[in-house]
CSV table of C-alpha atoms and ligand atoms in Angstrom, one decimal:
chain,number,residue,atom,x,y,z
A,1,MET,CA,51.5,49.9,-69.6
A,2,ILE,CA,53.0,46.8,-67.9
A,3,PRO,CA,54.8,47.8,-64.7
A,4,ASP,CA,58.3,46.6,-63.7
A,5,ILE,CA,59.5,45.0,-60.5
A,6,GLU,CA,63.0,45.5,-59.2
A,7,LEU,CA,65.0,42.3,-58.5
A,8,ASN,CA,67.5,42.1,-55.6
A,9,ASN,CA,70.4,43.1,-57.9
A,10,GLY,CA,68.6,46.2,-59.3
A,11,VAL,CA,67.6,44.6,-62.6
A,12,ARG,CA,64.0,45.4,-63.5
A,13,ILE,CA,61.6,42.8,-64.8
A,14,PRO,CA,58.2,43.4,-66.4
A,15,GLN,CA,55.6,42.0,-64.0
A,16,LEU,CA,53.7,40.3,-66.8
A,17,GLY,CA,55.3,38.3,-69.5
A,18,PHE,CA,54.5,35.7,-72.1
A,19,GLY,CA,54.8,31.9,-71.2
A,20,THR,CA,56.0,29.6,-74.0
A,21,TYR,CA,55.7,26.1,-72.5
A,22,LYS,CA,53.9,23.8,-75.0
A,23,LEU,CA,53.9,26.4,-77.8
A,24,PRO,CA,54.6,24.4,-80.9
A,25,PRO,CA,58.1,25.4,-82.2
A,26,GLU,CA,56.6,26.1,-85.7
A,27,ARG,CA,54.2,28.6,-84.3
A,28,THR,CA,56.4,30.1,-81.6
A,29,ARG,CA,58.0,32.9,-83.6
A,30,ASP,CA,54.7,34.3,-84.8
A,31,LEU,CA,53.0,33.9,-81.4
A,32,VAL,CA,55.9,35.7,-79.6
A,33,LEU,CA,55.6,38.5,-82.2
A,34,THR,CA,51.9,38.7,-81.5
A,35,ALA,CA,52.7,39.1,-77.8
A,36,PHE,CA,55.3,41.8,-78.6
A,37,ASP,CA,52.6,43.5,-80.7
A,38,ALA,CA,50.2,43.3,-77.7
A,39,GLY,CA,52.7,45.1,-75.5
A,40,TYR,CA,54.5,42.2,-73.8
A,41,ARG,CA,58.2,42.8,-73.3
A,42,HIS,CA,59.1,39.7,-71.3
A,43,VAL,CA,59.3,36.1,-72.6
A,44,ASP,CA,59.7,32.9,-70.5
A,45,THR,CA,61.3,29.9,-72.2
A,46,ALA,CA,63.4,27.0,-71.2
A,47,GLN,CA,65.9,24.5,-72.7
A,48,MET,CA,63.2,21.8,-72.0
A,49,TYR,CA,60.6,23.6,-74.1
A,50,ARG,CA,62.6,23.2,-77.3
A,51,ASN,CA,61.6,26.5,-78.6
A,52,GLU,CA,64.5,28.8,-77.6
A,53,ARG,CA,65.6,29.2,-81.3
A,54,GLU,CA,62.1,30.4,-82.3
A,55,VAL,CA,61.9,32.8,-79.3
A,56,GLY,CA,65.3,34.2,-80.4
A,57,GLN,CA,64.0,34.6,-83.9
A,58,ALA,CA,61.0,36.6,-82.7
A,59,VAL,CA,63.2,38.9,-80.6
A,60,ALA,CA,65.4,39.5,-83.7
A,61,ALA,CA,62.4,40.0,-86.1
A,62,SER,CA,60.6,42.3,-83.6
A,63,GLY,CA,63.1,45.1,-84.3
A,64,LEU,CA,62.8,46.0,-80.6
A,65,PRO,CA,66.0,47.3,-79.0
A,66,ARG,CA,67.6,44.4,-77.0
A,67,GLY,CA,67.4,46.4,-73.8
A,68,ASP,CA,63.6,46.6,-74.2
A,69,VAL,CA,63.0,42.9,-74.1
A,70,PHE,CA,63.4,40.6,-71.0
A,71,VAL,CA,64.3,37.0,-71.9
A,72,THR,CA,64.3,34.2,-69.4
A,73,THR,CA,65.5,30.6,-70.0
A,74,LYS,CA,66.2,27.6,-67.7
A,75,LEU,CA,68.7,24.9,-67.3
A,76,ASN,CA,67.5,21.5,-68.3
A,77,ASN,CA,67.4,18.8,-65.6
A,78,ALA,CA,70.0,16.7,-67.4
A,79,PHE,CA,72.8,19.3,-66.9
A,80,HIS,CA,73.2,20.0,-63.2
A,81,ALA,CA,76.8,18.9,-63.1
A,82,HIS,CA,79.0,22.1,-63.1
A,83,ASP,CA,80.6,21.8,-66.6
A,84,ASP,CA,77.4,20.4,-68.1
A,85,ALA,CA,75.5,23.5,-66.8
A,86,LEU,CA,78.1,25.9,-68.4
A,87,ALA,CA,78.0,24.1,-71.7
A,88,ALA,CA,74.2,24.0,-71.7
A,89,PHE,CA,74.1,27.7,-71.1
A,90,GLU,CA,76.3,28.3,-74.1
A,91,ARG,CA,73.9,26.2,-76.2
A,92,SER,CA,71.0,28.4,-75.0
A,93,LEU,CA,72.8,31.6,-76.0
A,94,ASP,CA,73.5,30.0,-79.3
A,95,ALA,CA,69.9,28.9,-79.9
A,96,LEU,CA,68.5,32.3,-78.8
A,97,ALA,CA,71.2,34.1,-80.9
A,98,LEU,CA,71.7,36.5,-78.0
A,99,GLU,CA,74.8,37.7,-76.3
A,100,PHE,CA,73.2,37.6,-72.9
A,101,VAL,CA,69.9,36.5,-71.3
A,102,ASP,CA,68.1,38.6,-68.7
A,103,LEU,CA,67.4,35.7,-66.3
A,104,PHE,CA,68.8,32.2,-66.2
A,105,LEU,CA,67.1,29.7,-63.8
A,106,ILE,CA,67.7,26.1,-62.5
A,107,HIS,CA,64.5,24.6,-63.8
A,108,TRP,CA,64.0,21.9,-61.0
A,109,PRO,CA,66.0,21.2,-57.8
A,110,LEU,CA,66.0,17.4,-58.3
A,111,PRO,CA,66.9,16.7,-54.6
A,112,ALA,CA,67.3,13.0,-55.3
A,113,VAL,CA,70.1,13.8,-57.8
A,114,GLY,CA,71.6,16.3,-55.3
A,115,LEU,CA,73.6,18.4,-57.7
A,116,TYR,CA,71.8,21.7,-57.5
A,117,PRO,CA,74.4,23.4,-55.4
A,118,GLN,CA,76.9,22.6,-58.1
A,119,ALA,CA,74.5,23.9,-60.8
A,120,TRP,CA,74.1,27.1,-58.7
A,121,ALA,CA,77.9,27.6,-58.6
A,122,ALA,CA,77.9,27.4,-62.4
A,123,LEU,CA,75.1,30.0,-62.6
A,124,GLU,CA,77.1,32.2,-60.3
A,125,GLU,CA,80.0,32.1,-62.8
A,126,ILE,CA,77.7,32.8,-65.7
A,127,TYR,CA,76.3,35.8,-63.8
A,128,ALA,CA,79.8,37.1,-63.0
A,129,SER,CA,80.6,36.9,-66.7
A,130,GLY,CA,77.7,39.3,-67.5
A,131,ARG,CA,76.0,36.8,-69.8
A,132,ALA,CA,73.0,36.5,-67.5
A,133,ARG,CA,71.8,39.8,-66.0
A,134,ALA,CA,70.2,37.9,-63.1
A,135,ILE,CA,70.1,34.3,-62.0
A,136,GLY,CA,67.5,32.4,-60.0
A,137,VAL,CA,65.8,29.1,-59.4
A,138,SER,CA,62.6,27.4,-60.1
A,139,ASN,CA,60.5,24.9,-58.1
A,140,PHE,CA,62.7,25.4,-55.1
A,141,GLN,CA,61.2,24.6,-51.7
A,142,PRO,CA,62.5,26.5,-48.6
A,143,SER,CA,64.8,23.5,-47.8
A,144,HIS,CA,66.4,23.7,-51.3
A,145,LEU,CA,66.7,27.5,-51.1
A,146,THR,CA,68.3,27.3,-47.6
A,147,ARG,CA,71.0,25.0,-49.0
A,148,VAL,CA,71.7,27.4,-51.9
A,149,LEU,CA,71.8,30.4,-49.5
A,150,GLU,CA,74.3,28.4,-47.3
A,151,THR,CA,76.6,27.1,-50.1
A,152,GLY,CA,76.4,29.9,-52.6
A,153,THR,CA,77.5,33.5,-52.6
A,154,VAL,CA,74.7,35.1,-54.7
A,155,THR,CA,71.1,35.2,-53.5
A,156,PRO,CA,68.7,34.0,-56.2
A,157,ALA,CA,66.9,36.9,-57.8
A,158,VAL,CA,63.7,34.8,-58.3
A,159,ASN,CA,62.0,31.6,-57.4
A,160,GLN,CA,59.6,30.5,-60.2
A,161,ILE,CA,57.0,28.2,-58.6
A,162,GLU,CA,53.5,26.9,-59.5
A,163,VAL,CA,50.9,29.4,-58.0
A,164,HIS,CA,47.2,30.0,-58.9
A,165,PRO,CA,44.0,30.3,-56.9
A,166,TYR,CA,43.9,26.6,-56.2
A,167,LEU,CA,47.5,26.6,-55.0
A,168,ARG,CA,48.3,29.8,-53.1
A,169,GLN,CA,51.8,28.7,-51.9
A,170,ASP,CA,51.8,31.2,-49.0
A,171,GLU,CA,54.6,29.4,-47.2
A,172,VAL,CA,57.1,29.4,-50.1
A,173,ARG,CA,56.2,32.9,-51.1
A,174,ALA,CA,56.7,34.1,-47.5
A,175,PHE,CA,60.2,32.4,-47.5
A,176,ASP,CA,61.0,34.1,-50.8
A,177,ALA,CA,59.9,37.5,-49.6
A,178,ALA,CA,61.9,37.2,-46.4
A,179,HIS,CA,65.0,36.6,-48.4
A,180,GLY,CA,64.5,39.3,-51.0
A,181,ILE,CA,63.6,36.7,-53.7
A,182,VAL,CA,60.8,37.7,-56.1
A,183,THR,CA,58.2,34.9,-56.6
A,184,GLN,CA,57.3,34.1,-60.2
A,185,ALA,CA,53.9,32.3,-60.5
A,186,TRP,CA,54.0,29.6,-63.2
A,187,SER,CA,50.7,28.2,-64.6
A,188,PRO,CA,49.0,31.4,-63.2
A,189,LEU,CA,45.7,30.3,-64.8
A,190,GLY,CA,46.2,26.8,-63.4
A,191,ARG,CA,46.6,25.7,-67.1
A,192,GLY,CA,43.0,26.9,-67.6
A,193,THR,CA,41.5,24.9,-64.7
A,194,VAL,CA,40.6,27.9,-62.5
A,195,LEU,CA,38.8,29.8,-65.2
A,196,ALA,CA,35.5,27.9,-64.9
A,197,ASP,CA,35.3,28.4,-61.2
A,198,PRO,CA,32.0,30.2,-60.3
A,199,VAL,CA,33.8,32.4,-57.7
A,200,ILE,CA,36.2,33.6,-60.4
A,201,ALA,CA,33.3,34.2,-62.8
A,202,GLN,CA,31.5,36.3,-60.1
A,203,VAL,CA,34.6,38.5,-59.4
A,204,ALA,CA,35.2,38.9,-63.2
A,205,ALA,CA,31.5,39.8,-63.8
A,206,ARG,CA,31.6,42.4,-61.0
A,207,HIS,CA,34.5,44.2,-62.8
A,208,GLY,CA,33.3,43.6,-66.4
A,209,VAL,CA,36.5,41.6,-67.2
A,210,THR,CA,37.2,38.0,-68.2
A,211,PRO,CA,38.0,35.2,-65.7
A,212,ALA,CA,41.6,35.2,-67.0
A,213,GLN,CA,41.9,38.9,-66.4
A,214,ALA,CA,40.5,38.6,-62.9
A,215,VAL,CA,42.9,35.8,-62.0
A,216,LEU,CA,45.9,37.7,-63.4
A,217,ARG,CA,44.9,40.8,-61.5
A,218,TRP,CA,44.8,38.7,-58.3
A,219,HIS,CA,48.4,37.6,-58.9
A,220,LEU,CA,49.6,41.1,-59.8
A,221,GLN,CA,48.1,42.6,-56.7
A,222,ARG,CA,49.9,39.9,-54.6
A,223,GLY,CA,53.2,41.2,-56.2
A,224,ASP,CA,54.2,38.1,-58.1
A,225,VAL,CA,55.5,38.1,-61.6
A,226,VAL,CA,53.3,36.1,-64.1
A,227,PHE,CA,53.6,34.9,-67.7
A,228,PRO,CA,50.4,33.3,-68.9
A,229,LYS,CA,50.7,31.1,-72.0
A,230,SER,CA,48.3,31.1,-74.9
A,231,ALA,CA,48.6,29.9,-78.4
A,232,THR,CA,45.4,32.0,-79.2
A,233,PRO,CA,46.1,35.5,-80.4
A,234,ALA,CA,42.9,37.0,-78.9
A,235,ARG,CA,43.8,35.5,-75.6
A,236,ILE,CA,47.3,36.7,-75.8
A,237,ARG,CA,45.9,40.3,-76.1
A,238,GLU,CA,43.3,39.7,-73.4
A,239,ASN,CA,45.9,38.5,-70.9
A,240,ALA,CA,48.0,41.6,-71.4
A,241,ASP,CA,45.0,43.8,-70.4
A,242,ALA,CA,44.9,43.2,-66.6
A,243,PHE,CA,45.8,46.7,-65.5
A,244,GLY,CA,42.8,48.9,-65.9
A,245,PHE,CA,40.9,47.8,-62.8
A,246,ALA,CA,41.6,46.8,-59.2
A,247,LEU,CA,40.2,44.0,-57.0
A,248,ASP,CA,38.9,45.0,-53.6
A,249,ALA,CA,39.5,43.2,-50.3
A,250,ASP,CA,36.3,41.2,-50.7
A,251,ASP,CA,37.3,40.0,-54.2
A,252,VAL,CA,40.8,39.1,-53.0
A,253,ALA,CA,39.4,37.2,-49.9
A,254,ALA,CA,36.9,35.3,-52.2
A,255,ILE,CA,39.8,34.1,-54.5
A,256,ASP,CA,42.1,33.4,-51.6
A,257,ALA,CA,39.5,31.1,-50.2
A,258,LEU,CA,39.7,28.8,-53.3
A,259,ASP,CA,43.1,27.4,-52.2
A,260,ARG,CA,43.0,23.7,-52.0
A,261,GLY,CA,46.6,22.7,-52.4
A,262,GLU,CA,45.9,21.4,-55.9
A,263,ARG,CA,48.9,21.1,-58.3
A,264,THR,CA,48.8,20.9,-62.1
A,265,GLY,CA,52.5,19.9,-62.2
A,266,SER,CA,54.9,17.8,-60.1
A,267,HIS,CA,55.8,18.4,-56.5
A,268,PRO,CA,59.4,19.7,-56.4
A,269,ASP,CA,60.5,16.9,-54.0
A,270,GLN,CA,59.2,14.3,-56.4
A,271,GLU,CA,60.2,15.6,-59.8
A,272,ASN,CA,63.1,13.5,-60.9
A,273,ARG,CA,63.0,13.5,-64.7
A,274,THR,CA,66.5,13.9,-66.0
A,275,GLY,CA,65.9,13.3,-69.7
A,276,ARG,CA,67.1,15.8,-72.3
B,1,NAP,N1,59.3,26.5,-64.2
B,1,NAP,C1,58.5,25.6,-64.4
B,1,NAP,O1,58.6,24.4,-64.0
B,1,NAP,C2,57.2,25.9,-65.2
B,1,NAP,C3,56.2,24.9,-65.3
B,1,NAP,C4,55.1,25.2,-66.1
B,1,NAP,C5,55.0,26.4,-66.7
B,1,NAP,N2,56.0,27.4,-66.6
B,1,NAP,C6,56.0,28.7,-67.3
B,1,NAP,O2,54.7,29.3,-67.0
B,1,NAP,C7,54.0,29.6,-68.2
B,1,NAP,C8,52.5,29.6,-68.0
B,1,NAP,O3,52.1,28.3,-67.4
B,1,NAP,P1,51.3,27.2,-68.3
B,1,NAP,O4,51.6,27.4,-69.7
B,1,NAP,O5,51.6,25.9,-67.7
B,1,NAP,O6,49.8,27.5,-67.9
B,1,NAP,P2,48.8,28.8,-67.8
B,1,NAP,O7,49.4,30.0,-68.4
B,1,NAP,O8,48.3,28.9,-66.5
B,1,NAP,O9,47.6,28.3,-68.8
B,1,NAP,C9,47.7,28.1,-70.1
B,1,NAP,C10,46.4,27.4,-70.6
B,1,NAP,O10,45.3,28.4,-70.4
B,1,NAP,C11,44.7,28.7,-71.6
B,1,NAP,N3,44.4,30.1,-71.7
B,1,NAP,C12,45.3,31.1,-71.7
B,1,NAP,N4,44.8,32.3,-71.7
B,1,NAP,C13,43.4,32.1,-71.6
B,1,NAP,C14,42.3,32.9,-71.6
B,1,NAP,N5,42.4,34.3,-71.6
B,1,NAP,N6,41.1,32.4,-71.6
B,1,NAP,C15,40.9,31.0,-71.6
B,1,NAP,N7,42.0,30.2,-71.6
B,1,NAP,C16,43.2,30.7,-71.6
B,1,NAP,C17,45.7,28.3,-72.7
B,1,NAP,O11,45.0,27.9,-73.9
B,1,NAP,P3,45.5,28.2,-75.4
B,1,NAP,O12,47.0,28.1,-75.4
B,1,NAP,O13,44.8,27.1,-76.2
B,1,NAP,O14,44.9,29.5,-75.7
B,1,NAP,C18,46.4,27.1,-72.1
B,1,NAP,O15,45.6,25.9,-72.2
B,1,NAP,C19,54.5,28.5,-69.2
B,1,NAP,O16,54.2,28.7,-70.5
B,1,NAP,C20,56.0,28.5,-68.9
B,1,NAP,O17,56.6,29.6,-69.5
B,1,NAP,C21,57.1,27.1,-65.9
């Protein structure tokens, strides 16, 4: 039911997955199992979320063949130095209890720290070892991506950035597309902020769907990968059901017009937290 997208190395990723930021660790296993039950086959976690272990427990408990599940995790900001990145990746595999991840990302570029080319070299080694089927970056501006493309040998498969109707990110998405990099839209619902917008409500009503489904449909039609997060089982099921209808050009134009450059998270040039 959920379509795949092909990454630049031929690996296929389900276009809609399940986000796990802020899921309480003690509920994560059951909520990821709820997502699998609702048809999700792609889970997005990170070292920073402190729930990799529980995500791995859900993968194991699901009984799904490993090849049917796509697992992404991300390098914590504290570990950009080359050897630290390699060691942190080992800890992720250990926590997830997996032999490989499907996608491993640098979580933030931290330009003030300036070590992301080094971290990227470590990710290239991990990729060459086969323990990450694809590697990519997150929160990279075109300037950071340009540096990686110049200093590295592997083109990132994805760039995971904040995107929603209040932050269209046309410039970064165009840069990604021009370089064969798939854009993943984090906080696709703007952490819930866009759902009360009257324009979204009108589009949703026109199609007999919920505001969340209308917003997710807008992302999917733009070609981005999304992974809405919810700790509410009914919403987890609702968010997976964004495929039985299509927005027309007027709907898309109305949602596009909501862009106001509004972030829910940090600007990548300013984010500099390096805590563990
Ligand atoms: N790479 C990065 O730097 C980065 C940063 C942020 C996020 N992410 C990833 O992106 C994922 C999604 O982003 P996010 O978690 O920040 O925000 P989001 O998915 O845009 O929104 C989550 C919020 O929306 C609510 N919600 C979800 N479905 C809903 C529905 N159908 N109706 C009404 N409310 C709904 C949730 O409430 P309840 O949970 O209470 O149901 C929660 O408060 C994260 O979980 C994480 O995997 C990555």
